[in-house]
Every structure is written in C-alpha cells, then in structure tokens.
Amino acid sequence: MGDHKRCPRRLIGCTDGATSNARRCTLLQNPDSISWRLWTESLDIAQKALETKYVQGIAKGMLDPNSYGHYAVQDCGYCYHAADCYRIIKKRAQALNFTDIAAFAQERCDSYLHYNNSLRETLRISPKPDALELNDAAQQYVNLEKFIAHMLPPIYGVIAMVPCNQLWPWLATALNTSATPE
C-alpha cells in the first residue's frame, strides 16, 4: 500500500517540526482559507481523537487486532459512500456553475474511487457501498453526509467532508512524533 496517491487521506504539504502543532500534515494549509479556519477551530476535537483508546492503542502497539480489523472494515464502508457523496456534490455544483467546488469534488471523488478499487487488491473487499454493513455510528455519519450532499448547497458538502481529510494526516503525524511503543 505504498502508493500514497491512491489514498484519499494522503499526506500533502507536511511542514517541518518548527511549525505550530495545528499545521501538522494537514491537507489544506492556507491560513486565509475557510477550511484552515474551521480546522484550527476544531483542534480541541482533534486532540480528543488523538487521546482515544483506539488511536493510543495503535501508538503503543497495544490495539486489539480485532478492533483494528473492525475499524478498517467500517472505514472501507465509509470511503465507498464518500466517493458517492463527492460525485453528488460535483453534479450539484456543476448545475449551479460553481466550478471551483465542482473541480474539488471531482478530485476528491476520483481519489476515493481509486482507493476503493485498490481495496479489492489489498483487502479483497468489493468496492460497492452496500457490500459492507456499517455499525450504527458509521451509518449515522454516512447518512448525515448523504443528506448534506443531496439537500444543502454544495459548499456545505465540502465543509462536512473535508475535516476527515484534515484529521487523519494530523493524527498520523502526531503519532509519528509523540508515540512511544510499549
């Protein structure tokens, strides 16, 4: 799985260690962007995610493999639905002539589709949204994103979905610099 271009949560624009904690390996780092402002206002939530038993279990090499497997399958299910949500956002943005949003949504959709197709090779999981049964929390999250993609202006779809792309690279970098395996 060394091809980071296929992962919708790939690391982009990592900063050096002298930069503030908030800027660790996030997808969008323009301090004037709405995405950046939303991200910096959400750092308390990111910190809570870093402190969860799941993430700390990974960091310390103590995570139950079954917990990891369960999460990986749930995440695959989410990624299948994310591609579809970005496809819907793109279509709706195009209809409203929001070309920047449409282009962004298309890039994200393509990234998720490529990643989802790679799951067939790496995990032997079919890239179909209904192939996996999501737990209640994951299904509620997917349902919310679907509602936003279908019912709200396209920019809200981007706002709802981008934080996931910001959080995972930030967590990976935080773990890389602070974790000490037990």
CSV table of C-alpha atoms in Angstrom, one decimal:
chain,number,residue,atom,x,y,z
A,1,MET,CA,0.0,0.0,0.0
A,2,GLY,CA,2.9,2.3,-0.6
A,3,ASP,CA,1.1,4.2,-3.4
A,4,HIS,CA,0.0,7.3,-1.4
A,5,LYS,CA,-1.5,8.9,-4.4
A,6,ARG,CA,-4.4,6.4,-4.3
A,7,CYS,CA,-5.3,7.2,-0.7
A,8,PRO,CA,-7.9,9.9,-0.2
A,9,ARG,CA,-6.2,10.8,3.1
A,10,ARG,CA,-2.7,11.0,1.7
A,11,LEU,CA,-0.2,13.4,3.3
A,12,ILE,CA,0.2,16.6,1.5
A,13,GLY,CA,2.3,19.6,2.3
A,14,CYS,CA,3.8,18.3,5.5
A,15,THR,CA,5.5,21.1,7.5
A,16,ASP,CA,8.7,20.9,9.5
A,17,GLY,CA,8.8,20.4,13.2
A,18,ALA,CA,9.2,24.1,14.0
A,19,THR,CA,5.7,24.9,12.7
A,20,SER,CA,2.8,25.0,15.1
A,21,ASN,CA,1.1,21.8,16.2
A,22,ALA,CA,-2.0,22.9,14.3
A,23,ARG,CA,-0.2,22.8,11.0
A,24,ARG,CA,1.0,19.2,11.2
A,25,CYS,CA,0.5,17.5,7.9
A,26,THR,CA,-2.9,18.8,7.0
A,27,LEU,CA,-4.4,18.7,3.6
A,28,LEU,CA,-5.1,22.4,3.2
A,29,GLN,CA,-2.7,24.8,4.9
A,30,ASN,CA,-3.6,28.2,3.6
A,31,PRO,CA,-4.2,30.3,6.8
A,32,ASP,CA,-6.7,32.5,4.9
A,33,SER,CA,-8.9,29.7,3.8
A,34,ILE,CA,-12.2,28.8,5.3
A,35,SER,CA,-11.0,25.2,5.6
A,36,TRP,CA,-8.0,26.2,7.6
A,37,ARG,CA,-10.0,28.4,9.9
A,38,LEU,CA,-12.5,25.6,10.5
A,39,TRP,CA,-9.6,23.2,11.1
A,40,THR,CA,-7.9,25.4,13.7
A,41,GLU,CA,-11.2,26.0,15.5
A,42,SER,CA,-11.6,22.2,15.7
A,43,LEU,CA,-8.2,21.3,17.2
A,44,ASP,CA,-9.7,20.5,20.6
A,45,ILE,CA,-11.8,17.8,18.9
A,46,ALA,CA,-8.7,16.5,17.0
A,47,GLN,CA,-6.8,16.3,20.3
A,48,LYS,CA,-9.7,14.3,21.8
A,49,ALA,CA,-9.4,11.9,18.8
A,50,LEU,CA,-5.7,11.6,19.4
A,51,GLU,CA,-6.3,10.6,23.0
A,52,THR,CA,-8.9,7.9,22.3
A,53,LYS,CA,-8.1,4.3,23.3
A,54,TYR,CA,-8.2,3.3,19.6
A,55,VAL,CA,-5.6,5.8,18.5
A,56,GLN,CA,-3.4,5.4,21.6
A,57,GLY,CA,-3.7,1.6,21.1
A,58,ILE,CA,-2.1,2.0,17.7
A,59,ALA,CA,0.5,4.3,19.1
A,60,LYS,CA,1.5,2.0,21.8
A,61,GLY,CA,1.2,-1.2,19.8
A,62,MET,CA,-1.4,-2.5,22.2
A,63,LEU,CA,-4.5,-2.3,20.0
A,64,ASP,CA,-6.6,-5.5,19.8
A,65,PRO,CA,-6.2,-6.7,16.2
A,66,ASN,CA,-10.0,-7.4,16.1
A,67,SER,CA,-10.7,-3.8,17.0
A,68,TYR,CA,-8.4,-2.7,14.2
A,69,GLY,CA,-10.0,-5.1,11.7
A,70,HIS,CA,-13.5,-3.9,12.7
A,71,TYR,CA,-12.5,-0.2,12.2
A,72,ALA,CA,-10.7,-0.9,8.9
A,73,VAL,CA,-13.9,-2.6,7.5
A,74,GLN,CA,-16.1,0.3,8.8
A,75,ASP,CA,-13.7,2.8,7.2
A,76,CYS,CA,-13.9,1.0,3.9
A,77,GLY,CA,-17.6,1.3,4.0
A,78,TYR,CA,-17.3,5.0,4.8
A,79,CYS,CA,-14.9,5.5,1.9
A,80,TYR,CA,-17.3,3.8,-0.6
A,81,HIS,CA,-20.1,6.2,0.5
A,82,ALA,CA,-17.7,9.3,0.5
A,83,ALA,CA,-17.0,8.8,-3.2
A,84,ASP,CA,-20.7,8.8,-4.0
A,85,CYS,CA,-21.2,11.9,-1.9
A,86,TYR,CA,-18.4,13.8,-3.6
A,87,ARG,CA,-20.0,12.7,-7.0
A,88,ILE,CA,-23.3,14.2,-6.0
A,89,ILE,CA,-21.7,17.4,-4.7
A,90,LYS,CA,-19.8,17.7,-8.0
A,91,LYS,CA,-23.0,17.3,-10.1
A,92,ARG,CA,-24.9,19.8,-7.9
A,93,ALA,CA,-22.0,22.3,-8.1
A,94,GLN,CA,-21.8,22.0,-11.9
A,95,ALA,CA,-25.6,22.6,-12.1
A,96,LEU,CA,-25.1,25.9,-10.1
A,97,ASN,CA,-21.9,26.8,-12.1
A,98,PHE,CA,-19.7,26.6,-9.0
A,99,THR,CA,-16.7,25.4,-11.0
A,100,ASP,CA,-14.2,25.5,-8.2
A,101,ILE,CA,-16.4,23.4,-5.9
A,102,ALA,CA,-17.1,21.0,-8.8
A,103,ALA,CA,-13.4,20.6,-9.6
A,104,PHE,CA,-12.5,20.0,-6.0
A,105,ALA,CA,-15.4,17.5,-5.5
A,106,GLN,CA,-14.3,15.7,-8.7
A,107,GLU,CA,-10.7,15.4,-7.5
A,108,ARG,CA,-11.9,14.0,-4.1
A,109,CYS,CA,-14.3,11.6,-5.8
A,110,ASP,CA,-11.6,10.3,-8.1
A,111,SER,CA,-9.2,9.8,-5.2
A,112,TYR,CA,-11.8,7.8,-3.2
A,113,LEU,CA,-12.8,5.8,-6.3
A,114,HIS,CA,-9.1,4.9,-6.9
A,115,TYR,CA,-8.6,4.0,-3.3
A,116,ASN,CA,-11.9,2.0,-3.2
A,117,ASN,CA,-10.8,0.0,-6.2
A,118,SER,CA,-7.5,-0.7,-4.6
A,119,LEU,CA,-9.3,-2.4,-1.7
A,120,ARG,CA,-10.1,-5.2,-4.0
A,121,GLU,CA,-6.4,-6.0,-4.3
A,122,THR,CA,-5.2,-5.2,-0.8
A,123,LEU,CA,-8.1,-6.4,1.4
A,124,ARG,CA,-10.1,-8.4,-1.1
A,125,ILE,CA,-13.1,-6.2,-0.4
A,126,SER,CA,-15.6,-5.4,-3.2
A,127,PRO,CA,-15.8,-1.7,-3.9
A,128,LYS,CA,-19.6,-1.5,-3.5
A,129,PRO,CA,-21.3,0.8,-0.9
A,130,ASP,CA,-23.7,-1.9,0.1
A,131,ALA,CA,-21.1,-4.7,0.4
A,132,LEU,CA,-20.3,-3.8,4.0
A,133,GLU,CA,-22.7,-3.5,6.9
A,134,LEU,CA,-21.9,-0.3,8.9
A,135,ASN,CA,-22.3,-0.1,12.6
A,136,ASP,CA,-24.8,2.5,13.9
A,137,ALA,CA,-22.3,5.3,14.4
A,138,ALA,CA,-20.7,4.9,11.0
A,139,GLN,CA,-24.1,4.6,9.3
A,140,GLN,CA,-25.4,7.8,11.0
A,141,TYR,CA,-22.2,9.6,9.8
A,142,VAL,CA,-22.7,8.4,6.3
A,143,ASN,CA,-26.4,9.3,6.4
A,144,LEU,CA,-25.6,12.8,7.5
A,145,GLU,CA,-23.1,13.3,4.7
A,146,LYS,CA,-25.6,11.9,2.2
A,147,PHE,CA,-28.3,14.3,3.4
A,148,ILE,CA,-25.9,17.2,3.1
A,149,ALA,CA,-24.7,16.2,-0.3
A,150,HIS,CA,-28.3,15.8,-1.6
A,151,MET,CA,-30.1,18.6,0.2
A,152,LEU,CA,-27.8,21.5,1.1
A,153,PRO,CA,-25.8,23.9,-1.1
A,154,PRO,CA,-22.6,22.1,-2.4
A,155,ILE,CA,-20.2,24.1,-0.3
A,156,TYR,CA,-21.8,22.5,2.8
A,157,GLY,CA,-20.8,19.1,1.4
A,158,VAL,CA,-17.2,20.1,1.2
A,159,ILE,CA,-17.3,21.7,4.7
A,160,ALA,CA,-18.8,18.5,6.1
A,161,MET,CA,-16.4,16.1,4.5
A,162,VAL,CA,-13.0,17.9,4.5
A,163,PRO,CA,-12.4,17.6,8.2
A,164,CYS,CA,-11.8,13.8,7.8
A,165,ASN,CA,-9.1,14.6,5.3
A,166,GLN,CA,-7.5,17.0,7.7
A,167,LEU,CA,-7.8,14.8,10.8
A,168,TRP,CA,-6.1,11.6,9.6
A,169,PRO,CA,-2.9,13.1,8.4
A,170,TRP,CA,-2.7,15.2,11.5
A,171,LEU,CA,-3.2,12.1,13.7
A,172,ALA,CA,-0.6,10.2,11.8
A,173,THR,CA,2.0,13.0,12.2
A,174,ALA,CA,1.1,13.4,15.9
A,175,LEU,CA,1.6,9.7,16.4
A,176,ASN,CA,4.8,9.7,14.5
A,177,THR,CA,6.3,12.4,16.7
A,178,SER,CA,4.9,11.6,20.1
A,179,ALA,CA,4.2,7.8,20.3
A,180,THR,CA,6.4,5.5,22.3
A,181,PRO,CA,5.6,1.8,21.7
A,182,GLU,CA,5.2,-0.2,24.9
